[in-house]
Coordinates of C-alpha atoms in Angstrom, one line a residue:
Chain A
X1 CA 0.0 0.0 0.0
X2 CA 2.9 2.3 0.8
X3 CA 4.2 1.9 -2.7
X4 CA 0.8 2.7 -4.2
X5 CA 0.7 5.9 -2.1
X6 CA 4.2 6.8 -3.2
X7 CA 3.4 6.2 -6.8
X8 CA 0.3 8.5 -6.5
X9 CA 2.5 11.1 -4.7
X10 CA 4.9 11.0 -7.7
X11 CA 2.0 11.4 -10.2
X12 CA 0.4 14.3 -8.3
X13 CA -3.3 14.2 -7.3
X14 CA -6.0 16.4 -6.0
X15 CA -8.8 15.7 -3.5
X16 CA -12.0 17.2 -4.8
X17 CA -15.5 17.6 -3.4
X18 CA -18.5 17.1 -5.6
X19 CA -21.7 18.8 -4.6
X20 CA -25.1 19.5 -6.3
X21 CA -26.4 18.1 -9.6
X22 CA -26.0 14.4 -10.1
X23 CA -23.0 13.1 -8.3
X24 CA -23.6 9.4 -9.4
X25 CA -23.8 10.4 -13.0
X26 CA -20.5 12.3 -12.7
X27 CA -18.9 9.2 -11.3
X28 CA -20.3 7.0 -14.1
X29 CA -19.1 9.5 -16.7
X30 CA -15.7 9.4 -15.2
X31 CA -15.8 5.6 -15.4
X32 CA -16.7 5.7 -19.1
X33 CA -14.0 8.2 -19.9
X34 CA -11.5 5.9 -18.0
X35 CA -10.8 8.5 -15.4
X36 CA -9.5 6.8 -12.3
X37 CA -11.1 7.8 -9.0
X38 CA -10.2 6.4 -5.6
X39 CA -11.2 6.8 -1.9
X40 CA -14.6 8.1 -2.8
X41 CA -16.7 8.9 0.3
X42 CA -19.9 10.7 0.9
X43 CA -20.8 13.0 3.8
X44 CA -23.6 15.6 4.0
X45 CA -24.7 15.2 0.4
X46 CA -21.1 16.0 -0.8
X47 CA -18.9 13.3 -2.5
X48 CA -15.2 13.5 -1.8
X49 CA -12.8 11.7 -4.1
X50 CA -9.2 11.7 -5.4
X51 CA -8.2 12.3 -9.0
X52 CA -4.9 12.5 -10.8
X53 CA -3.9 16.0 -11.9
X54 CA -3.6 14.8 -15.5
X55 CA -7.3 13.7 -15.4
X56 CA -8.5 16.7 -13.6
X57 CA -8.3 18.8 -16.8
X58 CA -10.6 16.3 -18.6
X59 CA -13.5 16.6 -16.2
X60 CA -14.6 20.0 -17.3
X61 CA -17.1 18.5 -19.9
X62 CA -18.3 15.9 -17.5
X63 CA -19.0 18.6 -14.9
X64 CA -21.2 20.4 -17.3
X65 CA -23.1 17.3 -18.3
X66 CA -23.8 16.2 -14.7
X67 CA -24.3 19.7 -13.4
X68 CA -22.1 19.3 -10.3
X69 CA -20.0 21.8 -8.5
X70 CA -16.4 20.7 -8.0
X71 CA -14.1 22.2 -5.4
X72 CA -10.4 21.3 -4.8
X73 CA -9.8 20.5 -1.2
X74 CA -6.3 19.4 -1.1
X75 CA -3.3 19.1 -3.5
X76 CA -0.8 16.3 -3.0
X77 CA 2.3 15.4 -5.0
X78 CA 5.9 16.1 -5.7
X79 CA 5.3 19.0 -8.0
X80 CA 3.2 20.8 -5.3
X81 CA 5.8 20.1 -2.7
X82 CA 8.6 21.6 -4.9
X83 CA 6.4 24.6 -5.8
X84 CA 5.7 25.2 -2.1
X85 CA 9.4 25.1 -1.2
X86 CA 10.9 26.6 -4.3
X87 CA 12.0 29.7 -2.4
X88 CA 14.1 27.6 -0.1
X89 CA 17.0 27.0 -2.4
X90 CA 19.4 26.3 0.5
X91 CA 17.2 23.5 1.7
X92 CA 17.1 21.9 -1.7
X93 CA 20.9 22.3 -2.0
X94 CA 21.3 20.7 1.5
X95 CA 19.1 17.8 0.7
X96 CA 21.0 17.1 -2.6
X97 CA 24.3 17.5 -0.8
X98 CA 23.2 15.1 1.9
X99 CA 22.0 12.5 -0.6
X100 CA 25.3 12.8 -2.5
X101 CA 27.3 12.5 0.8
X102 CA 25.3 9.4 1.7
X103 CA 26.1 7.8 -1.6
X104 CA 29.8 8.6 -1.4
X105 CA 30.2 7.6 2.2
X106 CA 28.5 4.3 1.6
X107 CA 31.5 3.3 -0.6
X108 CA 33.8 3.3 2.5
X109 CA 34.1 1.1 5.5
X110 CA 32.9 2.8 8.7
X111 CA 32.3 -0.1 11.0
X112 CA 34.4 -3.2 11.7
X113 CA 32.9 -6.1 13.6
X114 CA 34.7 -9.3 14.7
X115 CA 32.8 -12.5 15.3
X116 CA 33.8 -15.8 16.7
X117 CA 37.2 -15.1 18.2
X118 CA 37.7 -16.3 21.8
X119 CA 41.5 -16.6 22.1
X120 CA 42.6 -13.5 20.2
X121 CA 41.2 -10.1 21.2
X122 CA 39.1 -8.1 18.7
X123 CA 41.7 -5.3 19.0
X124 CA 44.5 -7.6 17.8
X125 CA 42.5 -8.8 14.9
X126 CA 41.5 -5.3 13.8
X127 CA 45.2 -4.2 14.1
X128 CA 46.2 -7.2 11.9
X129 CA 43.7 -6.4 9.2
X130 CA 44.7 -2.7 9.4
X131 CA 48.2 -3.8 8.2
X132 CA 46.5 -5.5 5.2
X133 CA 44.7 -2.3 4.4
X134 CA 41.3 -2.6 6.0
X135 CA 40.6 0.2 8.4
X136 CA 38.0 2.9 9.0
X137 CA 37.7 4.8 5.8
X138 CA 38.9 2.1 3.4
X139 CA 37.4 2.2 0.0
X140 CA 35.4 -1.0 0.0
X141 CA 35.5 -1.7 -3.7
X142 CA 39.2 -1.4 -3.8
X143 CA 39.8 -3.9 -1.1
X144 CA 40.4 -7.6 -1.9
X145 CA 38.4 -9.5 0.8
X146 CA 39.4 -13.0 -0.3
X147 CA 43.1 -12.6 -0.3
X148 CA 43.1 -10.4 2.8
X149 CA 41.4 -13.2 4.8
X150 CA 44.1 -15.7 3.7
X151 CA 46.9 -13.3 4.4
X152 CA 45.5 -12.5 7.9
X153 CA 45.5 -16.2 8.9
X154 CA 49.3 -16.2 8.2
X155 CA 49.9 -13.2 10.4
X156 CA 48.7 -15.1 13.5
X157 CA 51.1 -18.1 13.1
X158 CA 48.6 -20.9 13.2
X159 CA 46.5 -19.5 16.1
X160 CA 43.6 -19.0 13.7
X161 CA 42.1 -21.8 11.6
X162 CA 40.4 -19.5 9.1
X163 CA 39.3 -15.9 8.7
X164 CA 36.7 -14.4 6.3
X165 CA 36.2 -10.7 5.7
X166 CA 32.9 -9.7 4.3
X167 CA 32.1 -6.1 3.4
X168 CA 28.4 -5.2 3.1
X169 CA 27.8 -1.5 2.4
X170 CA 29.8 0.4 5.0
X171 CA 30.2 -2.5 7.4
X172 CA 33.0 -5.0 7.4
X173 CA 32.4 -8.3 9.3
X174 CA 35.4 -10.4 10.2
X175 CA 34.5 -14.0 11.0
X176 CA 37.2 -15.9 12.8
X177 CA 37.6 -19.5 13.8
X178 CA 40.2 -20.3 16.5
X179 CA 42.2 -23.5 16.4
X180 CA 41.4 -24.1 20.1
X181 CA 37.7 -23.6 19.7
X182 CA 37.7 -26.3 16.9
X183 CA 39.5 -28.8 19.2
X184 CA 37.6 -27.8 22.3
X185 CA 34.6 -30.0 21.7
X186 CA 36.6 -33.1 21.1
X187 CA 38.9 -32.4 24.1
X188 CA 35.9 -32.0 26.4
X189 CA 34.7 -35.5 25.5
X190 CA 38.0 -37.3 25.8
X191 CA 38.7 -39.2 29.0
X192 CA 40.7 -37.3 31.7
X193 CA 41.6 -37.1 35.4
X194 CA 41.6 -34.0 37.5
X195 CA 44.9 -33.4 39.4
X196 CA 45.9 -30.8 41.9
X197 CA 47.7 -27.8 40.4
X198 CA 49.1 -26.6 43.7
X199 CA 49.6 -27.8 47.4
X200 CA 46.7 -27.2 49.7
X201 CA 43.9 -28.5 51.9
X202 CA 40.6 -29.4 50.4
X203 CA 37.7 -27.4 51.9
X204 CA 34.8 -28.3 49.6
X205 CA 34.4 -30.8 46.7
X206 CA 31.6 -31.3 44.2
X207 CA 32.0 -34.1 41.6
X208 CA 30.0 -34.0 38.4
X209 CA 31.5 -37.0 36.6
X210 CA 34.2 -39.5 37.6
X211 CA 35.3 -41.0 40.9
X212 CA 36.3 -38.8 43.9
X213 CA 39.7 -39.7 45.2
X214 CA 40.6 -36.9 47.6
X215 CA 37.7 -35.8 49.8
X216 CA 36.9 -32.9 52.0
X217 CA 39.6 -32.1 54.7
X218 CA 42.4 -34.1 53.0
X219 CA 45.7 -32.4 52.2
X220 CA 47.0 -32.7 48.6
X221 CA 50.3 -32.0 46.9
X222 CA 50.8 -30.6 43.4
X223 CA 50.1 -33.3 40.8
X224 CA 48.1 -35.5 43.2
X225 CA 44.9 -37.2 41.8
X226 CA 41.7 -35.4 42.9
X227 CA 39.0 -37.0 40.6
X228 CA 39.6 -40.1 38.6
X229 CA 38.3 -40.5 35.1
X230 CA 38.1 -44.3 35.4
X231 CA 34.9 -45.7 36.8
X232 CA 34.5 -49.3 37.7
X233 CA 31.3 -51.3 36.9
X234 CA 29.8 -54.0 39.1
X235 CA 31.1 -56.7 36.7
X236 CA 34.7 -55.5 37.1
X237 CA 34.9 -53.7 33.7
X238 CA 36.0 -50.1 33.6
X239 CA 34.7 -47.0 31.8
X240 CA 36.7 -44.0 30.9
X241 CA 35.0 -40.6 31.4
X242 CA 36.0 -37.0 31.3
X243 CA 36.3 -36.2 35.0
X244 CA 34.6 -32.9 36.0
X245 CA 33.9 -31.2 39.3
X246 CA 34.5 -28.1 41.5
X247 CA 37.0 -28.5 44.3
X248 CA 38.2 -25.6 46.4
X249 CA 41.3 -25.7 48.7
X250 CA 43.1 -23.5 51.2
X251 CA 46.7 -22.7 50.4
X252 CA 49.5 -20.2 51.1
X253 CA 51.0 -17.9 48.5
X254 CA 54.2 -15.9 49.0
X255 CA 55.0 -13.1 46.6
X256 CA 58.1 -10.8 46.6
X257 CA 58.4 -7.8 44.3
X258 CA 61.3 -5.3 43.9
X259 CA 60.9 -1.8 42.6
X260 CA 64.0 -0.1 41.3
X261 CA 64.8 3.6 41.6
X262 CA 63.9 4.2 37.9
X263 CA 60.5 2.7 38.6
X264 CA 59.7 5.0 41.4
X265 CA 60.5 8.4 39.8
X266 CA 58.7 8.1 36.5
X267 CA 55.4 9.8 36.2
X268 CA 53.4 10.3 33.0
X269 CA 52.9 13.8 31.8
X270 CA 50.5 14.4 29.0
X271 CA 51.1 16.8 26.2
X272 CA 47.8 18.4 25.5
X273 CA 47.9 18.8 21.7
X274 CA 46.4 17.0 18.8
X275 CA 49.1 15.8 16.6
X276 CA 47.3 14.2 13.6
X277 CA 43.9 14.3 12.2
X278 CA 42.5 11.3 10.3
X279 CA 39.9 12.3 7.8
X280 CA 38.4 9.8 5.4
X281 CA 41.3 7.5 6.0
X282 CA 43.9 10.2 5.2
X283 CA 46.2 11.2 8.1
X284 CA 47.0 14.9 8.2
X285 CA 49.6 16.4 10.6
X286 CA 48.0 19.0 12.8
X287 CA 49.4 21.6 15.2
X288 CA 51.6 20.5 18.2
X289 CA 54.9 18.7 18.4
X290 CA 54.9 15.3 16.7
X291 CA 57.1 12.7 18.3
X292 CA 56.9 9.3 16.7
X293 CA 58.5 7.4 19.6
X294 CA 56.0 8.5 22.2
X295 CA 52.9 6.7 23.2
X296 CA 49.9 7.8 21.2
X297 CA 46.2 7.1 21.2
X298 CA 43.4 7.8 18.8
X299 CA 40.3 9.6 19.8
X300 CA 37.5 8.6 17.4
X301 CA 34.1 10.2 17.5
X302 CA 31.1 7.8 17.5
X303 CA 27.6 8.4 16.3
X304 CA 25.1 5.8 17.6
X305 CA 28.0 3.3 18.2
X306 CA 29.3 3.8 14.7
X307 CA 32.6 5.7 14.1
X308 CA 32.5 9.0 12.2
X309 CA 35.1 9.6 9.4
X310 CA 37.0 11.9 11.6
X311 CA 39.5 11.1 14.4
X312 CA 42.2 12.9 16.3
X313 CA 45.5 11.2 17.2
X314 CA 47.1 12.5 20.4
X315 CA 50.6 12.0 21.7
X316 CA 51.4 11.1 25.3
X317 CA 54.9 11.1 26.7
X318 CA 56.4 9.9 30.0
X319 CA 58.9 12.2 31.7
X320 CA 60.9 11.9 35.0
X321 CA 59.8 14.2 37.8
X322 CA 62.3 15.5 40.3
X323 CA 62.1 16.2 44.1
X324 CA 60.4 13.0 45.2
X325 CA 60.0 12.2 48.9
X326 CA 60.4 8.8 50.7
X327 CA 56.7 8.8 51.6
X328 CA 55.7 9.3 48.0
X329 CA 58.0 6.6 46.8
X330 CA 56.6 4.0 49.3
X331 CA 53.1 5.0 48.4
X332 CA 53.8 4.7 44.7
X333 CA 55.3 1.1 45.3
X334 CA 52.3 0.0 47.4
X335 CA 49.9 1.4 44.7
X336 CA 51.7 -0.5 41.9
X337 CA 51.8 -3.7 44.0
X338 CA 48.1 -3.5 44.9
X339 CA 47.2 -3.0 41.2
X340 CA 49.2 -6.1 40.2
X341 CA 47.7 -8.0 43.2
X342 CA 44.2 -7.2 42.1
X343 CA 44.8 -8.3 38.5
X344 CA 46.4 -11.6 39.6
X345 CA 44.1 -12.7 42.5
X346 CA 40.7 -11.1 41.5
X347 CA 39.1 -14.6 41.4
X348 CA 40.7 -15.8 44.6
X349 CA 39.2 -15.3 48.1
X350 CA 42.0 -14.0 50.3
X351 CA 41.4 -15.0 54.0
X352 CA 44.4 -13.4 55.6
X353 CA 47.4 -11.4 54.3
X354 CA 50.8 -10.2 55.6
X355 CA 53.0 -7.5 54.1
X356 CA 56.7 -6.6 54.7
X357 CA 58.3 -3.5 53.1
X358 CA 62.1 -3.2 53.1
X359 CA 64.4 -0.7 51.3
X360 CA 68.0 -0.8 50.2
X361 CA 70.3 1.1 47.8
X362 CA 68.6 -0.4 44.7
X363 CA 65.1 0.4 45.7
X364 CA 62.2 -1.1 47.6
X365 CA 61.1 -4.7 48.2
X366 CA 57.6 -5.8 49.1
X367 CA 57.0 -9.2 50.5
X368 CA 53.4 -10.5 50.8
X369 CA 52.1 -13.8 52.2
X370 CA 48.4 -14.7 51.6
X371 CA 46.3 -17.5 53.0
X372 CA 43.5 -17.9 50.4
X373 CA 40.7 -20.1 49.2
X374 CA 40.9 -21.0 45.5
X375 CA 39.6 -23.5 43.0
X376 CA 42.1 -26.4 42.6
X377 CA 42.4 -28.9 39.8
X378 CA 43.5 -29.2 36.2
X379 CA 42.7 -31.7 33.5
X380 CA 45.2 -34.5 32.8
X381 CA 44.2 -36.5 29.7
X382 CA 44.3 -40.3 29.8
X383 CA 45.7 -42.1 26.7
X384 CA 43.4 -45.1 26.2
X385 CA 44.5 -47.9 23.8
X386 CA 41.8 -49.9 22.0
Chain B
X1 CA -24.0 -21.9 -37.4
X2 CA -21.1 -23.9 -35.9
X3 CA -19.2 -20.7 -35.3
X4 CA -22.1 -19.2 -33.4
X5 CA -22.4 -22.3 -31.2
X6 CA -18.8 -22.2 -30.2
X7 CA -19.1 -18.5 -29.3
X8 CA -22.1 -19.2 -27.2
X9 CA -20.3 -22.0 -25.4
X10 CA -17.4 -19.8 -24.5
X11 CA -19.8 -17.3 -22.9
X12 CA -21.2 -19.9 -20.6
X13 CA -19.2 -21.3 -17.7
X14 CA -19.8 -24.3 -15.5
X15 CA -19.6 -23.2 -11.9
X16 CA -20.0 -25.8 -9.2
X17 CA -22.1 -28.0 -11.5
X18 CA -24.4 -25.1 -12.4
X19 CA -24.3 -23.5 -15.8
X20 CA -24.1 -19.7 -15.4
X21 CA -24.1 -17.0 -17.9
X22 CA -20.8 -15.2 -17.3
X23 CA -21.6 -12.1 -19.3
X24 CA -24.8 -11.4 -17.4
X25 CA -23.8 -12.2 -13.8
X26 CA -21.4 -10.1 -11.8
X27 CA -18.6 -11.6 -9.7
X28 CA -18.9 -10.5 -6.1
X29 CA -16.2 -11.1 -3.5
X30 CA -17.0 -10.3 0.1
X31 CA -14.6 -9.9 2.9
X32 CA -16.7 -10.1 6.0
X33 CA -19.1 -7.2 6.2
X34 CA -16.4 -4.7 5.6
X35 CA -15.3 -5.0 2.0
X36 CA -16.8 -6.1 -1.3
X37 CA -15.2 -6.3 -4.7
X38 CA -17.7 -6.3 -7.6
X39 CA -16.4 -7.3 -11.1
X40 CA -18.6 -6.8 -14.1
X41 CA -20.6 -3.7 -13.1
X42 CA -21.9 -1.0 -15.3
X43 CA -22.1 2.0 -13.0
X44 CA -23.5 3.6 -9.9
X45 CA -27.2 4.2 -9.6
X46 CA -27.3 5.7 -6.2
X47 CA -24.7 6.7 -3.7
X48 CA -24.6 8.3 -0.3
X49 CA -22.9 7.5 3.0
X50 CA -25.5 4.9 4.1
X51 CA -26.4 3.3 0.8
X52 CA -24.7 2.4 -2.5
X53 CA -26.7 0.9 -5.4
X54 CA -24.4 -0.7 -8.1
X55 CA -25.7 -1.5 -11.6
X56 CA -24.5 -4.9 -12.8
X57 CA -26.2 -5.3 -16.2
X58 CA -29.0 -7.8 -15.3
X59 CA -29.0 -7.1 -11.5
X60 CA -28.6 -4.3 -9.1
X61 CA -26.7 -4.8 -5.8
X62 CA -27.6 -2.6 -2.9
X63 CA -25.2 -2.2 0.0
X64 CA -26.7 -0.6 3.1
X65 CA -24.8 0.3 6.2
X66 CA -22.7 3.3 7.4
X67 CA -19.4 4.8 6.3
X68 CA -19.8 3.4 2.8
X69 CA -16.9 4.3 0.6
X70 CA -16.1 3.5 -3.0
X71 CA -12.4 2.8 -2.8
X72 CA -11.6 2.0 -6.4
X73 CA -13.7 3.0 -9.3
X74 CA -12.5 1.5 -12.6
X75 CA -14.2 0.6 -15.9
X76 CA -15.8 -2.7 -14.9
X77 CA -15.0 -3.1 -11.2
X78 CA -15.7 -1.4 -7.9
X79 CA -14.4 -1.9 -4.5
X80 CA -16.9 -0.9 -1.8
X81 CA -15.9 -0.6 1.9
X82 CA -17.7 0.3 5.0
X83 CA -19.9 -1.4 7.7
X84 CA -22.5 -3.3 5.7
X85 CA -25.7 -4.1 7.5
X86 CA -27.6 -5.4 4.5
X87 CA -26.8 -6.6 1.0
X88 CA -29.6 -7.1 -1.4
X89 CA -29.9 -8.1 -5.1
X90 CA -32.7 -7.2 -7.4
X91 CA -33.2 -8.1 -11.1
X92 CA -33.7 -5.4 -13.6

């Protein structure tokens, strides 16, 4: 129906009201003259109908014959719209420019999506394809998708099984299949034992499949069997299963970390200047000092999650600050240590901890001892001969 | 004579075991009491918002109700919409 309305809009039509005389005769005469009328309704002895502008000129004779009075109520169509807005030349120019811009921008890649990668991060994959020429602002028709996919697989040294790059409009989709993911399903089904990956005392154990060997309260050493993948039947025969379960154990961890003098004094200082501007994939040097060796990051503007064809590249450099105090240095060491600690033991429940800080000529040493509760156990596959 | 017979046969159509004269009878398609498509009509005899009388050569079909609207008017077919309370046929 929407297409019909659009077609009528393109052909221009008028809504007329027919009153007096013989309305029915007028409709019949229009029919005979092959004048198309639609949405004819009647209210208060007045018939309202739609007619194409081209046919409206023909109804003069018919009007006289039937003795009706015709009045135009509404004019609809592209010609009327243009006539109405003909004074607004800037608007017309803007609309044309927008349409042209849309057509041109549709030829470039403005969105890159990575699907199916678990082992390698999306950022690494996007960086790899950038080397092959696919980036924000790449001309999509000038990019060889098939060869790029094959070349990208070689860049990851066998970590990826295959990669496919599909460009549809302004969106590039990178489909990746990891080697590990491919073998994961077969590995999950193959028979295995669960062994301890560190020394500790078992606090809780929950076995999903296999036979429990070390129960709650028992102390285990690294490499000791926790859940066996061999189950014995009543007739004496054995079954090999993939052992699975959740076992948590208490254990002690000791960590020692040294911070040298060069570590303590460095502090990042940001140069507040835009160094490069990327516009439609072209990088243009901007004001400010450009230092290639410094750290740099790109600031890209997004619109509804999609990048715009404009980005600023900013340089950040690290410089040594002078006049540091002992207190500041110790605080800096503790801060760095706690950050590392958080990253390493975020999934571990630390029950008690003990810290020792010592200093010498070379710098500072932090010694930490934790008593923590952690999941224990790793898979050890069983080789079964037929 | 043979030619005339063949021509006469073509004009008649067997519909559900009953021989009907296709030229004389209109084809009416109803969609509930809201929409009717009439093929093989000659024109409109009477039309207002509660009543529409359609001329179909040998018959007249009267649609009574409210909000009656002639959606499409073409050479030999009409689409009538509205809330029909009564549809009646009368032979001319």
